[in-house]
Amino acid sequence: MRFFSTLSAREKFLLMAVLPLVLLATGYRFIWQPVQAARLQARAEISAYRLVIDTAALAQRGEIPAVRPVNDTPIATRITQSAEAAGLPLRRIEPDGGGIRVTLDDTPFATVLTWLADLEIANDVTVRALEIDRRPEPGIVSARLLLEVLP
């Protein structure tokens, strides 16, 4: 305490004003931040543990979906091969942004729907935009589609 008694009144005042700020900054830096970092790490570990437990429970029940490989085939090839397999004549196929614009003429509506479902399930291609016009014959349509790869 001898050090404090040798200080002038102004120096004592400044020291008493700065000391609480230094204590707060030190407490924040060396106590609060490490506790918060440990808390965040513990939450991440708990989340990872819960994911493992949930996955194990699904595996025991046999409900884990099969992992699908990434389809690297170009989207235009997927569309044309799928249309040939479905027996659909593609009148026009052209790139449009990140997708492919396809035009179908005089096609049975049920065949178009079946083909679109097959595209999504087997080829990872989804419909972004669809415009269907009815033809005079029952069940026959013309369609313009914008198809994109599923994310």
mmCIF file of C-alpha atoms in Angstrom:
data_model
loop_
_atom_site.group_PDB
_atom_site.id
_atom_site.type_symbol
_atom_site.label_atom_id
_atom_site.label_comp_id
_atom_site.label_asym_id
_atom_site.label_seq_id
_atom_site.Cartn_x
_atom_site.Cartn_y
_atom_site.Cartn_z
ATOM 1 C CA MET A 1 0.000 0.000 0.000
ATOM 2 C CA ARG A 2 2.990 2.255 0.266
ATOM 3 C CA PHE A 3 2.933 2.683 -3.552
ATOM 4 C CA PHE A 4 -0.642 3.983 -3.468
ATOM 5 C CA SER A 5 0.052 6.461 -0.673
ATOM 6 C CA THR A 6 2.874 8.077 -2.640
ATOM 7 C CA LEU A 7 0.582 8.964 -5.563
ATOM 8 C CA SER A 8 -0.969 12.380 -6.003
ATOM 9 C CA ALA A 9 -4.744 12.849 -5.784
ATOM 10 C CA ARG A 10 -5.025 13.107 -9.562
ATOM 11 C CA GLU A 11 -3.039 9.897 -10.092
ATOM 12 C CA LYS A 12 -5.169 8.085 -7.508
ATOM 13 C CA PHE A 13 -8.345 9.255 -9.269
ATOM 14 C CA LEU A 14 -7.077 8.097 -12.682
ATOM 15 C CA LEU A 15 -5.945 4.754 -11.294
ATOM 16 C CA MET A 16 -9.328 4.192 -9.629
ATOM 17 C CA ALA A 17 -11.122 5.087 -12.875
ATOM 18 C CA VAL A 18 -8.990 2.855 -15.118
ATOM 19 C CA LEU A 19 -8.661 -0.139 -12.774
ATOM 20 C CA PRO A 20 -12.327 -1.270 -13.128
ATOM 21 C CA LEU A 21 -12.078 -1.002 -16.919
ATOM 22 C CA VAL A 22 -8.935 -3.137 -16.932
ATOM 23 C CA LEU A 23 -10.623 -5.705 -14.678
ATOM 24 C CA LEU A 24 -13.679 -5.836 -16.958
ATOM 25 C CA ALA A 25 -11.585 -6.219 -20.116
ATOM 26 C CA THR A 26 -9.455 -8.913 -18.499
ATOM 27 C CA GLY A 27 -12.520 -10.775 -17.232
ATOM 28 C CA TYR A 28 -14.121 -10.622 -20.660
ATOM 29 C CA ARG A 29 -11.010 -11.786 -22.486
ATOM 30 C CA PHE A 30 -9.814 -14.497 -20.125
ATOM 31 C CA ILE A 31 -13.076 -15.722 -18.539
ATOM 32 C CA TRP A 32 -16.138 -14.940 -20.681
ATOM 33 C CA GLN A 33 -14.715 -15.732 -24.142
ATOM 34 C CA PRO A 34 -13.225 -19.144 -23.164
ATOM 35 C CA VAL A 35 -16.460 -20.139 -21.410
ATOM 36 C CA GLN A 36 -18.525 -19.208 -24.503
ATOM 37 C CA ALA A 37 -16.126 -21.069 -26.824
ATOM 38 C CA ALA A 38 -16.361 -24.168 -24.629
ATOM 39 C CA ARG A 39 -20.156 -23.854 -24.597
ATOM 40 C CA LEU A 40 -20.334 -23.681 -28.398
ATOM 41 C CA GLN A 41 -18.005 -26.653 -28.737
ATOM 42 C CA ALA A 42 -20.099 -28.667 -26.269
ATOM 43 C CA ARG A 43 -23.268 -27.867 -28.234
ATOM 44 C CA ALA A 44 -21.604 -28.976 -31.474
ATOM 45 C CA GLU A 45 -20.510 -32.238 -29.851
ATOM 46 C CA ILE A 46 -24.026 -32.838 -28.513
ATOM 47 C CA SER A 47 -25.506 -32.225 -31.969
ATOM 48 C CA ALA A 48 -23.027 -34.646 -33.535
ATOM 49 C CA TYR A 49 -23.808 -37.241 -30.882
ATOM 50 C CA ARG A 50 -27.561 -36.863 -31.472
ATOM 51 C CA LEU A 51 -27.032 -37.290 -35.213
ATOM 52 C CA VAL A 52 -25.115 -40.520 -34.611
ATOM 53 C CA ILE A 53 -27.794 -41.811 -32.249
ATOM 54 C CA ASP A 54 -30.608 -40.930 -34.686
ATOM 55 C CA THR A 55 -28.760 -42.557 -37.579
ATOM 56 C CA ALA A 56 -28.148 -45.700 -35.522
ATOM 57 C CA ALA A 57 -31.850 -45.849 -34.599
ATOM 58 C CA LEU A 58 -32.845 -45.529 -38.258
ATOM 59 C CA ALA A 59 -30.342 -48.230 -39.215
ATOM 60 C CA GLN A 60 -31.808 -50.617 -36.650
ATOM 61 C CA ARG A 61 -35.276 -50.062 -38.088
ATOM 62 C CA GLY A 62 -33.952 -50.341 -41.656
ATOM 63 C CA GLU A 63 -35.152 -46.857 -42.614
ATOM 64 C CA ILE A 64 -31.893 -45.363 -43.863
ATOM 65 C CA PRO A 65 -32.304 -44.279 -47.483
ATOM 66 C CA ALA A 66 -29.785 -45.582 -49.954
ATOM 67 C CA VAL A 67 -27.054 -43.137 -50.889
ATOM 68 C CA ARG A 68 -27.429 -42.145 -54.515
ATOM 69 C CA PRO A 69 -24.294 -41.553 -56.544
ATOM 70 C CA VAL A 70 -23.804 -38.165 -58.184
ATOM 71 C CA ASN A 71 -24.970 -38.227 -61.805
ATOM 72 C CA ASP A 72 -22.250 -36.610 -63.936
ATOM 73 C CA THR A 73 -24.034 -37.204 -67.241
ATOM 74 C CA PRO A 74 -24.882 -33.935 -69.038
ATOM 75 C CA ILE A 75 -28.494 -32.904 -68.580
ATOM 76 C CA ALA A 76 -29.197 -32.876 -72.332
ATOM 77 C CA THR A 77 -28.058 -36.491 -72.617
ATOM 78 C CA ARG A 78 -30.216 -37.512 -69.656
ATOM 79 C CA ILE A 79 -33.256 -35.844 -71.207
ATOM 80 C CA THR A 80 -32.839 -37.290 -74.702
ATOM 81 C CA GLN A 81 -32.096 -40.824 -73.472
ATOM 82 C CA SER A 82 -35.060 -40.750 -71.101
ATOM 83 C CA ALA A 83 -37.367 -39.393 -73.827
ATOM 84 C CA GLU A 84 -36.249 -42.138 -76.228
ATOM 85 C CA ALA A 85 -36.903 -44.775 -73.552
ATOM 86 C CA ALA A 86 -40.384 -43.317 -72.950
ATOM 87 C CA GLY A 87 -41.096 -43.100 -76.681
ATOM 88 C CA LEU A 88 -41.480 -39.316 -76.690
ATOM 89 C CA PRO A 89 -40.465 -37.378 -79.803
ATOM 90 C CA LEU A 90 -38.658 -34.190 -78.724
ATOM 91 C CA ARG A 91 -39.389 -31.448 -81.227
ATOM 92 C CA ARG A 92 -36.883 -29.003 -79.790
ATOM 93 C CA ILE A 93 -34.230 -29.048 -77.100
ATOM 94 C CA GLU A 94 -32.101 -25.994 -76.336
ATOM 95 C CA PRO A 95 -30.075 -24.674 -73.402
ATOM 96 C CA ASP A 96 -31.667 -21.936 -71.304
ATOM 97 C CA GLY A 97 -29.592 -20.521 -68.437
ATOM 98 C CA GLY A 98 -28.812 -23.360 -66.047
ATOM 99 C CA GLY A 99 -31.373 -25.691 -67.594
ATOM 100 C CA ILE A 100 -32.704 -27.074 -70.853
ATOM 101 C CA ARG A 101 -35.865 -25.922 -72.609
ATOM 102 C CA VAL A 102 -37.759 -28.809 -74.239
ATOM 103 C CA THR A 103 -40.726 -28.703 -76.626
ATOM 104 C CA LEU A 104 -43.055 -31.665 -77.163
ATOM 105 C CA ASP A 105 -45.770 -31.827 -79.833
ATOM 106 C CA ASP A 106 -48.890 -34.010 -79.925
ATOM 107 C CA THR A 107 -47.981 -36.275 -77.043
ATOM 108 C CA PRO A 108 -50.283 -38.236 -74.710
ATOM 109 C CA PHE A 109 -50.647 -36.379 -71.426
ATOM 110 C CA ALA A 110 -50.177 -39.525 -69.314
ATOM 111 C CA THR A 111 -46.919 -40.287 -71.119
ATOM 112 C CA VAL A 112 -45.611 -36.774 -70.416
ATOM 113 C CA LEU A 113 -46.396 -37.118 -66.703
ATOM 114 C CA THR A 114 -44.805 -40.567 -66.511
ATOM 115 C CA TRP A 115 -41.718 -39.280 -68.312
ATOM 116 C CA LEU A 116 -41.387 -36.300 -65.954
ATOM 117 C CA ALA A 117 -41.667 -38.551 -62.912
ATOM 118 C CA ASP A 118 -39.022 -40.870 -64.368
ATOM 119 C CA LEU A 119 -36.737 -37.903 -65.079
ATOM 120 C CA GLU A 120 -36.912 -36.784 -61.481
ATOM 121 C CA ILE A 121 -36.501 -40.205 -59.897
ATOM 122 C CA ALA A 122 -33.952 -41.858 -62.181
ATOM 123 C CA ASN A 123 -32.071 -38.923 -63.717
ATOM 124 C CA ASP A 124 -32.145 -36.177 -61.042
ATOM 125 C CA VAL A 125 -33.839 -33.710 -63.406
ATOM 126 C CA THR A 126 -36.757 -31.574 -62.242
ATOM 127 C CA VAL A 127 -39.243 -29.281 -63.940
ATOM 128 C CA ARG A 128 -38.638 -25.579 -63.298
ATOM 129 C CA ALA A 129 -41.380 -24.275 -65.615
ATOM 130 C CA LEU A 130 -44.153 -26.048 -67.497
ATOM 131 C CA GLU A 131 -46.648 -24.891 -70.104
ATOM 132 C CA ILE A 132 -49.112 -27.415 -71.515
ATOM 133 C CA ASP A 133 -51.614 -26.778 -74.316
ATOM 134 C CA ARG A 134 -54.543 -29.050 -75.075
ATOM 135 C CA ARG A 135 -54.936 -30.427 -78.606
ATOM 136 C CA PRO A 136 -58.259 -31.254 -80.291
ATOM 137 C CA GLU A 137 -57.755 -35.001 -79.814
ATOM 138 C CA PRO A 138 -58.650 -36.262 -76.312
ATOM 139 C CA GLY A 139 -55.634 -36.818 -74.044
ATOM 140 C CA ILE A 140 -53.137 -35.263 -76.490
ATOM 141 C CA VAL A 141 -51.113 -32.183 -75.492
ATOM 142 C CA SER A 142 -48.257 -29.962 -76.590
ATOM 143 C CA ALA A 143 -45.791 -29.014 -73.864
ATOM 144 C CA ARG A 144 -42.984 -26.569 -73.303
ATOM 145 C CA LEU A 145 -40.789 -27.374 -70.332
ATOM 146 C CA LEU A 146 -37.787 -25.889 -68.593
ATOM 147 C CA LEU A 147 -35.844 -28.747 -67.011
ATOM 148 C CA GLU A 148 -32.993 -28.377 -64.490
ATOM 149 C CA VAL A 149 -30.737 -30.675 -62.509
ATOM 150 C CA LEU A 150 -31.910 -31.312 -58.963
ATOM 151 C CA PRO A 151 -29.760 -29.511 -56.390
#
